[in-house]
PDB file of C-alpha atoms in Angstrom:
ATOM      1  CA  MET A  42     -16.183 -78.441  24.308  1.00  0.00           C
ATOM      2  CA  SER A  43     -18.754 -76.737  26.487  1.00  0.00           C
ATOM      3  CA  HIS A  44     -22.224 -78.256  26.403  1.00  0.00           C
ATOM      4  CA  THR A  45     -24.987 -76.841  28.581  1.00  0.00           C
ATOM      5  CA  THR A  46     -28.510 -78.163  28.367  1.00  0.00           C
ATOM      6  CA  ALA A  47     -30.998 -75.315  28.344  1.00  0.00           C
ATOM      7  CA  PRO A  48     -34.712 -75.561  29.169  1.00  0.00           C
ATOM      8  CA  ALA A  49     -36.984 -77.131  26.580  1.00  0.00           C
ATOM      9  CA  PRO A  50     -38.465 -74.671  24.112  1.00  0.00           C
ATOM     10  CA  ALA A  51     -41.317 -72.704  25.601  1.00  0.00           C
ATOM     11  CA  VAL A  52     -42.836 -71.917  22.210  1.00  0.00           C
ATOM     12  CA  THR A  53     -44.033 -74.639  19.872  1.00  0.00           C
ATOM     13  CA  LEU A  54     -46.242 -74.331  16.848  1.00  0.00           C
ATOM     14  CA  SER A  55     -49.360 -76.425  16.649  1.00  0.00           C
ATOM     15  CA  ALA A  56     -50.908 -77.188  13.307  1.00  0.00           C
ATOM     16  CA  SER A  57     -52.347 -74.066  11.756  1.00  0.00           C
ATOM     17  CA  PRO A  58     -56.116 -74.334  11.101  1.00  0.00           C
ATOM     18  CA  ARG A  59     -55.451 -72.680   7.748  1.00  0.00           C
ATOM     19  CA  ASP A  60     -53.061 -75.490   6.804  1.00  0.00           C
ATOM     20  CA  ALA A  61     -55.130 -78.399   8.136  1.00  0.00           C
ATOM     21  CA  ASP A  62     -55.536 -81.061   5.446  1.00  0.00           C
ATOM     22  CA  THR A  63     -53.359 -78.982   3.109  1.00  0.00           C
ATOM     23  CA  GLY A  64     -50.564 -80.617   1.165  1.00  0.00           C
ATOM     24  CA  ARG A  65     -47.689 -79.259  -0.905  1.00  0.00           C
ATOM     25  CA  LEU A  66     -46.244 -81.101  -3.861  1.00  0.00           C
ATOM     26  CA  LEU A  67     -42.913 -80.099  -5.427  1.00  0.00           C
ATOM     27  CA  ILE A  68     -41.611 -81.780  -8.550  1.00  0.00           C
ATOM     28  CA  SER A  69     -38.732 -81.339 -10.998  1.00  0.00           C
ATOM     29  CA  CYS A  70     -38.048 -83.365 -14.118  1.00  0.00           C
ATOM     30  CA  ASP A  71     -37.192 -83.070 -17.787  1.00  0.00           C
ATOM     31  CA  ASP A  72     -39.956 -81.161 -19.559  1.00  0.00           C
ATOM     32  CA  ARG A  73     -42.350 -83.143 -21.766  1.00  0.00           C
ATOM     33  CA  PRO A  74     -46.085 -83.195 -22.530  1.00  0.00           C
ATOM     34  CA  GLY A  75     -48.514 -84.622 -19.984  1.00  0.00           C
ATOM     35  CA  ILE A  76     -46.793 -83.800 -16.692  1.00  0.00           C
ATOM     36  CA  VAL A  77     -49.411 -81.427 -15.297  1.00  0.00           C
ATOM     37  CA  ALA A  78     -52.258 -83.626 -16.509  1.00  0.00           C
ATOM     38  CA  ALA A  79     -50.785 -86.692 -14.791  1.00  0.00           C
ATOM     39  CA  VAL A  80     -50.270 -84.854 -11.497  1.00  0.00           C
ATOM     40  CA  ALA A  81     -53.734 -83.304 -11.561  1.00  0.00           C
ATOM     41  CA  ALA A  82     -55.367 -86.651 -12.377  1.00  0.00           C
ATOM     42  CA  PHE A  83     -53.528 -88.340  -9.516  1.00  0.00           C
ATOM     43  CA  LEU A  84     -54.825 -85.755  -7.039  1.00  0.00           C
ATOM     44  CA  ARG A  85     -58.349 -85.737  -8.476  1.00  0.00           C
ATOM     45  CA  GLU A  86     -58.620 -89.524  -8.145  1.00  0.00           C
ATOM     46  CA  ARG A  87     -57.974 -89.154  -4.412  1.00  0.00           C
ATOM     47  CA  GLY A  88     -60.510 -86.407  -3.894  1.00  0.00           C
ATOM     48  CA  ALA A  89     -57.940 -83.625  -3.564  1.00  0.00           C
ATOM     49  CA  ASN A  90     -58.785 -80.072  -4.623  1.00  0.00           C
ATOM     50  CA  ILE A  91     -55.912 -78.072  -6.133  1.00  0.00           C
ATOM     51  CA  ALA A  92     -55.812 -74.649  -4.452  1.00  0.00           C
ATOM     52  CA  GLN A  93     -52.677 -73.247  -6.090  1.00  0.00           C
ATOM     53  CA  SER A  94     -50.371 -74.267  -8.914  1.00  0.00           C
ATOM     54  CA  ASP A  95     -47.130 -72.668 -10.113  1.00  0.00           C
ATOM     55  CA  GLN A  96     -44.918 -74.039 -12.855  1.00  0.00           C
ATOM     56  CA  TYR A  97     -41.836 -73.086 -14.828  1.00  0.00           C
ATOM     57  CA  SER A  98     -39.857 -74.593 -17.671  1.00  0.00           C
ATOM     58  CA  THR A  99     -36.310 -73.579 -18.530  1.00  0.00           C
ATOM     59  CA  ASP A 100     -37.139 -74.475 -22.143  1.00  0.00           C
ATOM     60  CA  PRO A 101     -40.340 -76.139 -23.446  1.00  0.00           C
ATOM     61  CA  GLU A 102     -38.192 -78.230 -25.776  1.00  0.00           C
ATOM     62  CA  GLY A 103     -35.573 -80.144 -23.859  1.00  0.00           C
ATOM     63  CA  GLY A 104     -35.673 -77.980 -20.731  1.00  0.00           C
ATOM     64  CA  ARG A 105     -36.155 -78.707 -17.062  1.00  0.00           C
ATOM     65  CA  PHE A 106     -39.676 -78.480 -15.599  1.00  0.00           C
ATOM     66  CA  PHE A 107     -40.574 -77.327 -12.076  1.00  0.00           C
ATOM     67  CA  LEU A 108     -43.962 -77.442 -10.357  1.00  0.00           C
ATOM     68  CA  ARG A 109     -45.363 -76.468  -6.956  1.00  0.00           C
ATOM     69  CA  MET A 110     -48.935 -77.426  -6.149  1.00  0.00           C
ATOM     70  CA  VAL A 111     -50.919 -76.716  -2.998  1.00  0.00           C
ATOM     71  CA  PHE A 112     -53.971 -78.925  -2.503  1.00  0.00           C
ATOM     72  CA  HIS A 113     -56.636 -79.671   0.091  1.00  0.00           C
ATOM     73  CA  MET A 114     -57.636 -83.216   0.945  1.00  0.00           C
ATOM     74  CA  GLY A 115     -59.533 -84.488   3.967  1.00  0.00           C
ATOM     75  CA  GLY A 116     -57.547 -86.900   6.119  1.00  0.00           C
ATOM     76  CA  LEU A 117     -54.259 -85.900   4.487  1.00  0.00           C
ATOM     77  CA  ALA A 118     -52.024 -86.653   7.474  1.00  0.00           C
ATOM     78  CA  GLU A 119     -53.148 -90.274   7.614  1.00  0.00           C
ATOM     79  CA  ALA A 120     -53.105 -90.730   3.844  1.00  0.00           C
ATOM     80  CA  LEU A 121     -49.738 -89.080   3.148  1.00  0.00           C
ATOM     81  CA  PRO A 122     -47.431 -92.110   3.569  1.00  0.00           C
ATOM     82  CA  ARG A 123     -49.594 -94.176   1.219  1.00  0.00           C
ATOM     83  CA  MET A 124     -49.879 -91.289  -1.258  1.00  0.00           C
ATOM     84  CA  GLU A 125     -46.099 -90.925  -1.422  1.00  0.00           C
ATOM     85  CA  GLY A 126     -45.677 -94.548  -2.457  1.00  0.00           C
ATOM     86  CA  GLU A 127     -48.510 -94.371  -4.988  1.00  0.00           C
ATOM     87  CA  PHE A 128     -47.284 -91.105  -6.493  1.00  0.00           C
ATOM     88  CA  SER A 129     -43.783 -92.519  -6.828  1.00  0.00           C
ATOM     89  CA  ALA A 130     -45.009 -95.573  -8.699  1.00  0.00           C
ATOM     90  CA  GLU A 131     -47.770 -94.010 -10.808  1.00  0.00           C
ATOM     91  CA  VAL A 132     -46.347 -90.580 -11.700  1.00  0.00           C
ATOM     92  CA  ALA A 133     -42.788 -89.956 -10.561  1.00  0.00           C
ATOM     93  CA  GLU A 134     -41.189 -93.080 -12.011  1.00  0.00           C
ATOM     94  CA  PRO A 135     -42.766 -92.822 -15.491  1.00  0.00           C
ATOM     95  CA  PHE A 136     -41.668 -89.186 -15.771  1.00  0.00           C
ATOM     96  CA  ASP A 137     -38.338 -89.706 -13.955  1.00  0.00           C
ATOM     97  CA  MET A 138     -39.320 -87.031 -11.421  1.00  0.00           C
ATOM     98  CA  ARG A 139     -37.780 -85.837  -8.225  1.00  0.00           C
ATOM     99  CA  PHE A 140     -40.601 -84.933  -5.858  1.00  0.00           C
ATOM    100  CA  GLN A 141     -41.501 -83.915  -2.318  1.00  0.00           C
ATOM    101  CA  LEU A 142     -44.975 -84.391  -0.853  1.00  0.00           C
ATOM    102  CA  ARG A 143     -45.534 -82.592   2.451  1.00  0.00           C
ATOM    103  CA  ASP A 144     -48.196 -81.862   5.039  1.00  0.00           C
ATOM    104  CA  ALA A 145     -48.281 -78.041   5.198  1.00  0.00           C
ATOM    105  CA  SER A 146     -49.486 -78.076   8.814  1.00  0.00           C
ATOM    106  CA  VAL A 147     -46.240 -79.646  10.080  1.00  0.00           C
ATOM    107  CA  PRO A 148     -43.578 -76.977  10.793  1.00  0.00           C
ATOM    108  CA  LYS A 149     -39.995 -77.651   9.796  1.00  0.00           C
ATOM    109  CA  ARG A 150     -37.536 -78.240  12.634  1.00  0.00           C
ATOM    110  CA  VAL A 151     -34.860 -75.536  12.479  1.00  0.00           C
ATOM    111  CA  ALA A 152     -31.469 -75.103  14.162  1.00  0.00           C
ATOM    112  CA  ILE A 153     -29.582 -71.804  14.061  1.00  0.00           C
ATOM    113  CA  LEU A 154     -25.798 -71.310  14.148  1.00  0.00           C
ATOM    114  CA  VAL A 155     -24.474 -67.895  15.170  1.00  0.00           C
ATOM    115  CA  SER A 156     -21.289 -66.205  16.338  1.00  0.00           C
ATOM    116  CA  ARG A 157     -21.451 -62.763  18.018  1.00  0.00           C
ATOM    117  CA  TYR A 158     -23.612 -60.675  15.658  1.00  0.00           C
ATOM    118  CA  ASP A 159     -27.163 -60.968  16.975  1.00  0.00           C
ATOM    119  CA  HIS A 160     -29.358 -59.076  14.491  1.00  0.00           C
ATOM    120  CA  CYS A 161     -30.318 -61.976  12.220  1.00  0.00           C
ATOM    121  CA  LEU A 162     -30.659 -64.464  15.072  1.00  0.00           C
ATOM    122  CA  LEU A 163     -32.910 -62.285  17.225  1.00  0.00           C
ATOM    123  CA  ASP A 164     -35.060 -61.281  14.250  1.00  0.00           C
ATOM    124  CA  LEU A 165     -35.758 -64.939  13.440  1.00  0.00           C
ATOM    125  CA  LEU A 166     -36.481 -65.796  17.076  1.00  0.00           C
ATOM    126  CA  TRP A 167     -38.777 -62.799  17.459  1.00  0.00           C
ATOM    127  CA  ARG A 168     -40.741 -63.630  14.299  1.00  0.00           C
ATOM    128  CA  TRP A 169     -40.963 -67.274  15.396  1.00  0.00           C
ATOM    129  CA  ARG A 170     -42.293 -66.306  18.839  1.00  0.00           C
ATOM    130  CA  ARG A 171     -44.886 -64.057  17.182  1.00  0.00           C
ATOM    131  CA  ARG A 172     -45.888 -67.006  14.935  1.00  0.00           C
ATOM    132  CA  GLU A 173     -44.950 -65.057  11.833  1.00  0.00           C
ATOM    133  CA  LEU A 174     -42.742 -67.963  10.738  1.00  0.00           C
ATOM    134  CA  HIS A 175     -44.265 -71.434  10.577  1.00  0.00           C
ATOM    135  CA  LEU A 176     -41.309 -73.399  11.912  1.00  0.00           C
ATOM    136  CA  ASP A 177     -39.957 -74.799  15.181  1.00  0.00           C
ATOM    137  CA  VAL A 178     -36.620 -73.453  16.427  1.00  0.00           C
ATOM    138  CA  GLY A 179     -35.192 -76.287  18.479  1.00  0.00           C
ATOM    139  CA  LEU A 180     -31.570 -75.263  19.063  1.00  0.00           C
ATOM    140  CA  VAL A 181     -29.044 -72.459  18.756  1.00  0.00           C
ATOM    141  CA  ILE A 182     -25.338 -73.330  18.516  1.00  0.00           C
ATOM    142  CA  SER A 183     -22.625 -70.693  18.857  1.00  0.00           C
ATOM    143  CA  ASN A 184     -18.859 -70.652  18.925  1.00  0.00           C
ATOM    144  CA  HIS A 185     -19.128 -67.900  21.577  1.00  0.00           C
ATOM    145  CA  PRO A 186     -21.082 -67.734  24.857  1.00  0.00           C
ATOM    146  CA  ASP A 187     -22.199 -64.107  24.369  1.00  0.00           C
ATOM    147  CA  LEU A 188     -25.817 -64.632  23.276  1.00  0.00           C
ATOM    148  CA  ARG A 189     -26.839 -67.325  25.761  1.00  0.00           C
ATOM    149  CA  ASP A 190     -29.128 -65.104  27.865  1.00  0.00           C
ATOM    150  CA  GLU A 191     -30.911 -63.643  24.823  1.00  0.00           C
ATOM    151  CA  VAL A 192     -31.550 -67.080  23.329  1.00  0.00           C
ATOM    152  CA  THR A 193     -32.630 -68.860  26.499  1.00  0.00           C
ATOM    153  CA  GLY A 194     -35.003 -65.954  27.099  1.00  0.00           C
ATOM    154  CA  PHE A 195     -36.933 -67.291  24.104  1.00  0.00           C
ATOM    155  CA  GLY A 196     -36.985 -70.748  25.703  1.00  0.00           C
ATOM    156  CA  VAL A 197     -34.547 -72.193  23.145  1.00  0.00           C
ATOM    157  CA  PRO A 198     -31.612 -74.460  24.104  1.00  0.00           C
ATOM    158  CA  TYR A 199     -28.198 -72.815  23.595  1.00  0.00           C
ATOM    159  CA  GLU A 200     -25.056 -74.851  23.016  1.00  0.00           C
ATOM    160  CA  HIS A 201     -21.627 -73.242  23.159  1.00  0.00           C
ATOM    161  CA  VAL A 202     -19.154 -75.106  20.945  1.00  0.00           C
ATOM    162  CA  PRO A 203     -15.864 -73.187  20.772  1.00  0.00           C
ATOM    163  CA  VAL A 204     -13.939 -73.325  17.510  1.00  0.00           C
ATOM    164  CA  THR A 205     -10.235 -72.693  16.986  1.00  0.00           C
ATOM    165  CA  ARG A 206      -8.001 -73.520  14.062  1.00  0.00           C
ATOM    166  CA  ASP A 207      -6.625 -76.495  15.995  1.00  0.00           C
ATOM    167  CA  THR A 208     -10.028 -77.769  17.215  1.00  0.00           C
ATOM    168  CA  LYS A 209     -12.186 -77.209  14.117  1.00  0.00           C
ATOM    169  CA  ALA A 210     -12.617 -80.909  13.327  1.00  0.00           C
ATOM    170  CA  GLU A 211     -13.513 -81.674  16.936  1.00  0.00           C
ATOM    171  CA  ALA A 212     -15.954 -78.761  17.037  1.00  0.00           C
ATOM    172  CA  GLU A 213     -17.717 -79.868  13.844  1.00  0.00           C
ATOM    173  CA  ALA A 214     -18.021 -83.392  15.232  1.00  0.00           C
ATOM    174  CA  ALA A 215     -19.680 -81.971  18.352  1.00  0.00           C
ATOM    175  CA  GLU A 216     -22.047 -79.852  16.241  1.00  0.00           C
ATOM    176  CA  LEU A 217     -22.976 -82.844  14.100  1.00  0.00           C
ATOM    177  CA  GLU A 218     -23.775 -84.811  17.238  1.00  0.00           C
ATOM    178  CA  LEU A 219     -26.240 -82.077  18.194  1.00  0.00           C
ATOM    179  CA  LEU A 220     -27.755 -81.632  14.724  1.00  0.00           C
ATOM    180  CA  ARG A 221     -27.730 -84.890  12.800  1.00  0.00           C
ATOM    181  CA  GLY A 222     -31.150 -86.461  12.353  1.00  0.00           C
ATOM    182  CA  ARG A 223     -32.951 -83.840  14.443  1.00  0.00           C
ATOM    183  CA  PHE A 224     -33.545 -80.929  12.058  1.00  0.00           C
ATOM    184  CA  ASP A 225     -34.988 -80.183   8.635  1.00  0.00           C
ATOM    185  CA  LEU A 226     -33.017 -76.964   8.127  1.00  0.00           C
ATOM    186  CA  VAL A 227     -29.868 -75.342   9.525  1.00  0.00           C
ATOM    187  CA  VAL A 228     -29.607 -71.539   9.341  1.00  0.00           C
ATOM    188  CA  LEU A 229     -26.304 -69.672   9.575  1.00  0.00           C
ATOM    189  CA  ALA A 230     -27.385 -66.367  11.149  1.00  0.00           C
ATOM    190  CA  ARG A 231     -23.977 -64.714  10.780  1.00  0.00           C
ATOM    191  CA  TYR A 232     -22.002 -67.766  11.847  1.00  0.00           C
ATOM    192  CA  MET A 233     -18.452 -66.674  11.155  1.00  0.00           C
ATOM    193  CA  GLN A 234     -16.978 -70.098  10.454  1.00  0.00           C
ATOM    194  CA  VAL A 235     -16.484 -71.940   7.179  1.00  0.00           C
ATOM    195  CA  LEU A 236     -18.215 -75.329   7.235  1.00  0.00           C
ATOM    196  CA  SER A 237     -16.230 -78.221   5.821  1.00  0.00           C
ATOM    197  CA  ALA A 238     -17.424 -80.429   2.974  1.00  0.00           C
ATOM    198  CA  GLY A 239     -17.537 -83.326   5.427  1.00  0.00           C
ATOM    199  CA  PHE A 240     -19.875 -81.401   7.733  1.00  0.00           C
ATOM    200  CA  LEU A 241     -22.231 -80.535   4.864  1.00  0.00           C
ATOM    201  CA  GLU A 242     -22.311 -84.159   3.726  1.00  0.00           C
ATOM    202  CA  GLN A 243     -23.196 -85.449   7.191  1.00  0.00           C
ATOM    203  CA  VAL A 244     -25.538 -82.814   8.633  1.00  0.00           C
ATOM    204  CA  GLY A 245     -28.534 -84.312   6.832  1.00  0.00           C
ATOM    205  CA  ALA A 246     -30.367 -81.030   6.157  1.00  0.00           C
ATOM    206  CA  PRO A 247     -30.088 -78.025   3.840  1.00  0.00           C
ATOM    207  CA  VAL A 248     -28.026 -75.134   5.200  1.00  0.00           C
ATOM    208  CA  ILE A 249     -28.905 -71.486   4.462  1.00  0.00           C
ATOM    209  CA  ASN A 250     -26.355 -68.688   4.887  1.00  0.00           C
ATOM    210  CA  ILE A 251     -26.620 -64.883   4.882  1.00  0.00           C
ATOM    211  CA  HIS A 252     -23.869 -62.433   3.994  1.00  0.00           C
ATOM    212  CA  HIS A 253     -23.411 -58.962   2.600  1.00  0.00           C
ATOM    213  CA  SER A 254     -23.443 -58.608  -1.172  1.00  0.00           C
ATOM    214  CA  PHE A 255     -20.049 -56.932  -1.530  1.00  0.00           C
ATOM    215  CA  LEU A 256     -18.461 -60.244  -2.481  1.00  0.00           C
ATOM    216  CA  PRO A 257     -16.042 -60.712  -4.061  1.00  0.00           C
ATOM    217  CA  ALA A 258     -14.869 -57.081  -3.975  1.00  0.00           C
ATOM    218  CA  PHE A 259     -14.819 -56.774  -0.179  1.00  0.00           C
ATOM    219  CA  ALA A 260     -14.435 -60.314   1.097  1.00  0.00           C
ATOM    220  CA  GLY A 261     -13.244 -60.882   4.648  1.00  0.00           C
ATOM    221  CA  ALA A 262     -13.213 -58.544   7.641  1.00  0.00           C
ATOM    222  CA  GLY A 263     -14.321 -54.898   7.648  1.00  0.00           C
ATOM    223  CA  PRO A 264     -16.356 -54.868   4.419  1.00  0.00           C
ATOM    224  CA  TYR A 265     -18.383 -51.766   5.294  1.00  0.00           C
ATOM    225  CA  GLU A 266     -15.299 -49.711   6.126  1.00  0.00           C
ATOM    226  CA  ARG A 267     -13.687 -50.669   2.812  1.00  0.00           C
ATOM    227  CA  ALA A 268     -16.952 -50.115   0.936  1.00  0.00           C
ATOM    228  CA  ARG A 269     -17.131 -46.560   2.254  1.00  0.00           C
ATOM    229  CA  GLU A 270     -13.540 -45.946   1.245  1.00  0.00           C
ATOM    230  CA  ARG A 271     -14.514 -46.928  -2.305  1.00  0.00           C
ATOM    231  CA  GLY A 272     -17.638 -44.740  -2.270  1.00  0.00           C
ATOM    232  CA  VAL A 273     -20.207 -47.475  -2.920  1.00  0.00           C
ATOM    233  CA  LYS A 274     -23.768 -46.320  -3.605  1.00  0.00           C
ATOM    234  CA  LEU A 275     -25.558 -49.618  -3.049  1.00  0.00           C
ATOM    235  CA  ILE A 276     -25.226 -52.154  -0.249  1.00  0.00           C
ATOM    236  CA  GLY A 277     -27.119 -55.393  -0.001  1.00  0.00           C
ATOM    237  CA  ALA A 278     -27.355 -58.949   1.239  1.00  0.00           C
ATOM    238  CA  THR A 279     -27.527 -62.441  -0.237  1.00  0.00           C
ATOM    239  CA  ALA A 280     -29.106 -65.585   1.224  1.00  0.00           C
ATOM    240  CA  HIS A 281     -28.039 -68.856  -0.359  1.00  0.00           C
ATOM    241  CA  TYR A 282     -27.775 -72.568   0.225  1.00  0.00           C
ATOM    242  CA  VAL A 283     -24.359 -73.572   1.498  1.00  0.00           C
ATOM    243  CA  THR A 284     -22.142 -75.806  -0.609  1.00  0.00           C
ATOM    244  CA  GLU A 285     -18.489 -76.697  -0.301  1.00  0.00           C
ATOM    245  CA  ASP A 286     -17.754 -73.831  -2.714  1.00  0.00           C
ATOM    246  CA  LEU A 287     -17.465 -70.928  -0.296  1.00  0.00           C
ATOM    247  CA  ASP A 288     -20.310 -68.385  -0.688  1.00  0.00           C
ATOM    248  CA  ALA A 289     -21.107 -69.770  -4.147  1.00  0.00           C
ATOM    249  CA  GLY A 290     -24.171 -71.918  -3.445  1.00  0.00           C
ATOM    250  CA  PRO A 291     -27.575 -71.490  -5.121  1.00  0.00           C
ATOM    251  CA  ILE A 292     -28.997 -68.038  -4.300  1.00  0.00           C
ATOM    252  CA  ILE A 293     -32.468 -67.881  -2.728  1.00  0.00           C
ATOM    253  CA  GLU A 294     -32.937 -64.132  -2.182  1.00  0.00           C
ATOM    254  CA  GLN A 295     -31.109 -60.807  -2.496  1.00  0.00           C
ATOM    255  CA  ASP A 296     -31.909 -57.158  -1.836  1.00  0.00           C
ATOM    256  CA  VAL A 297     -30.155 -53.791  -1.862  1.00  0.00           C
ATOM    257  CA  ILE A 298     -30.523 -50.311  -0.395  1.00  0.00           C
ATOM    258  CA  ARG A 299     -29.094 -47.022  -1.674  1.00  0.00           C
ATOM    259  CA  VAL A 300     -26.486 -45.216   0.431  1.00  0.00           C
ATOM    260  CA  SER A 301     -24.553 -41.995  -0.055  1.00  0.00           C
ATOM    261  CA  HIS A 302     -21.339 -40.194   0.772  1.00  0.00           C
ATOM    262  CA  ARG A 303     -23.041 -38.875   3.934  1.00  0.00           C
ATOM    263  CA  ASP A 304     -23.211 -42.358   5.493  1.00  0.00           C
ATOM    264  CA  ASN A 305     -20.255 -43.281   7.670  1.00  0.00           C
ATOM    265  CA  ALA A 306     -19.107 -46.860   8.261  1.00  0.00           C
ATOM    266  CA  ALA A 307     -21.339 -47.247  11.343  1.00  0.00           C
ATOM    267  CA  GLU A 308     -24.419 -46.166   9.377  1.00  0.00           C
ATOM    268  CA  LEU A 309     -23.519 -48.490   6.506  1.00  0.00           C
ATOM    269  CA  THR A 310     -23.202 -51.324   9.003  1.00  0.00           C
ATOM    270  CA  ARG A 311     -26.635 -50.527  10.475  1.00  0.00           C
ATOM    271  CA  LEU A 312     -28.266 -50.364   7.066  1.00  0.00           C
ATOM    272  CA  GLY A 313     -26.509 -53.563   6.057  1.00  0.00           C
ATOM    273  CA  ALA A 314     -27.824 -55.345   9.154  1.00  0.00           C
ATOM    274  CA  ASP A 315     -31.381 -54.295   8.224  1.00  0.00           C
ATOM    275  CA  ILE A 316     -30.993 -55.781   4.758  1.00  0.00           C
ATOM    276  CA  GLU A 317     -29.324 -58.941   6.069  1.00  0.00           C
ATOM    277  CA  ARG A 318     -32.120 -59.821   8.488  1.00  0.00           C
ATOM    278  CA  THR A 319     -34.838 -59.038   5.923  1.00  0.00           C
ATOM    279  CA  VAL A 320     -33.238 -61.167   3.221  1.00  0.00           C
ATOM    280  CA  LEU A 321     -32.536 -64.058   5.593  1.00  0.00           C
ATOM    281  CA  GLU A 322     -36.108 -64.020   6.909  1.00  0.00           C
ATOM    282  CA  ARG A 323     -37.481 -64.219   3.365  1.00  0.00           C
ATOM    283  CA  ALA A 324     -35.176 -67.091   2.449  1.00  0.00           C
ATOM    284  CA  VAL A 325     -36.033 -69.056   5.584  1.00  0.00           C
ATOM    285  CA  ARG A 326     -39.759 -68.379   5.135  1.00  0.00           C
ATOM    286  CA  TRP A 327     -39.757 -69.448   1.486  1.00  0.00           C
ATOM    287  CA  HIS A 328     -37.778 -72.606   2.237  1.00  0.00           C
ATOM    288  CA  CYS A 329     -40.135 -73.549   5.069  1.00  0.00           C
ATOM    289  CA  GLU A 330     -43.132 -72.927   2.810  1.00  0.00           C
ATOM    290  CA  ASP A 331     -41.623 -75.296   0.218  1.00  0.00           C
ATOM    291  CA  ARG A 332     -41.281 -72.542  -2.381  1.00  0.00           C
ATOM    292  CA  VAL A 333     -37.662 -73.164  -3.389  1.00  0.00           C
ATOM    293  CA  LEU A 334     -36.469 -75.761  -5.874  1.00  0.00           C
ATOM    294  CA  VAL A 335     -32.768 -76.081  -6.658  1.00  0.00           C
ATOM    295  CA  ASN A 336     -31.750 -76.242 -10.309  1.00  0.00           C
ATOM    296  CA  ALA A 337     -27.995 -76.958 -10.539  1.00  0.00           C
ATOM    297  CA  ASN A 338     -26.376 -73.818  -9.092  1.00  0.00           C
ATOM    298  CA  THR A 339     -29.490 -71.675  -9.193  1.00  0.00           C
ATOM    299  CA  THR A 340     -33.005 -71.790  -7.734  1.00  0.00           C
ATOM    300  CA  VAL A 341     -36.619 -71.563  -8.811  1.00  0.00           C
ATOM    301  CA  VAL A 342     -38.604 -69.666  -6.154  1.00  0.00           C
ATOM    302  CA  PHE A 343     -42.388 -69.796  -6.479  1.00  0.00           C
TER     303      PHE A 343
END
């Protein structure tokens, strides 16, 4: 294993004035009367003002209910630990809810895994440096050394962890040592390795992947060449949470673009890269803004 410690990140996000004293509440539970009233009353009793509320029920009779609320409350950062305990006891337990209560001013800590394709990685780093994404990129891990200079130019540590068929278990152990307990999200920005179920169980954070949307017709290497041979008219990309079922996790975002017989394989690849980075950026943004709730093998995105 090759481990090189890079300089500490040069770019960090301070709390956004817009998000100061702003909280986000996500809940999911079986649908029944009184849920919204109970949540709103809880916030009102603590002097919180609800700024935004989105809800969805899979079926008003016996369905699953999802809610995202954004609220403003003075002194939120100090009050949040106490509020979590009170909300759990007073609202979540009676309704058998799963919930997350977050301070919107605190950016999520993000690690990125990449192989040799740089388009998704560099797009995320560029948007982060421009403060278009409210997150903190703390580490990039790659199974190749190729992108070290580009990444360290952003002031982000770069770790090279080679992976071969014979060293995959050792490589994943090294990656877990770098990731576990340090990050809120792991992004696969065209990381061309399949993560084991054991890795996903131990990493301690959601993992988002991006890939072209030709699956399953053109799985594996050279999808754009084979797509052109078949005369496809649409190409696209899919961002999803990673599960042990390869490329079958809950989908967060997708998009497509029309192509024609005039586009050669190189042009299809370029257009595909554009879609891939756009779709991945949306998925990462929405996750970091607490807009995505998982419902079995699908998602609710507010």
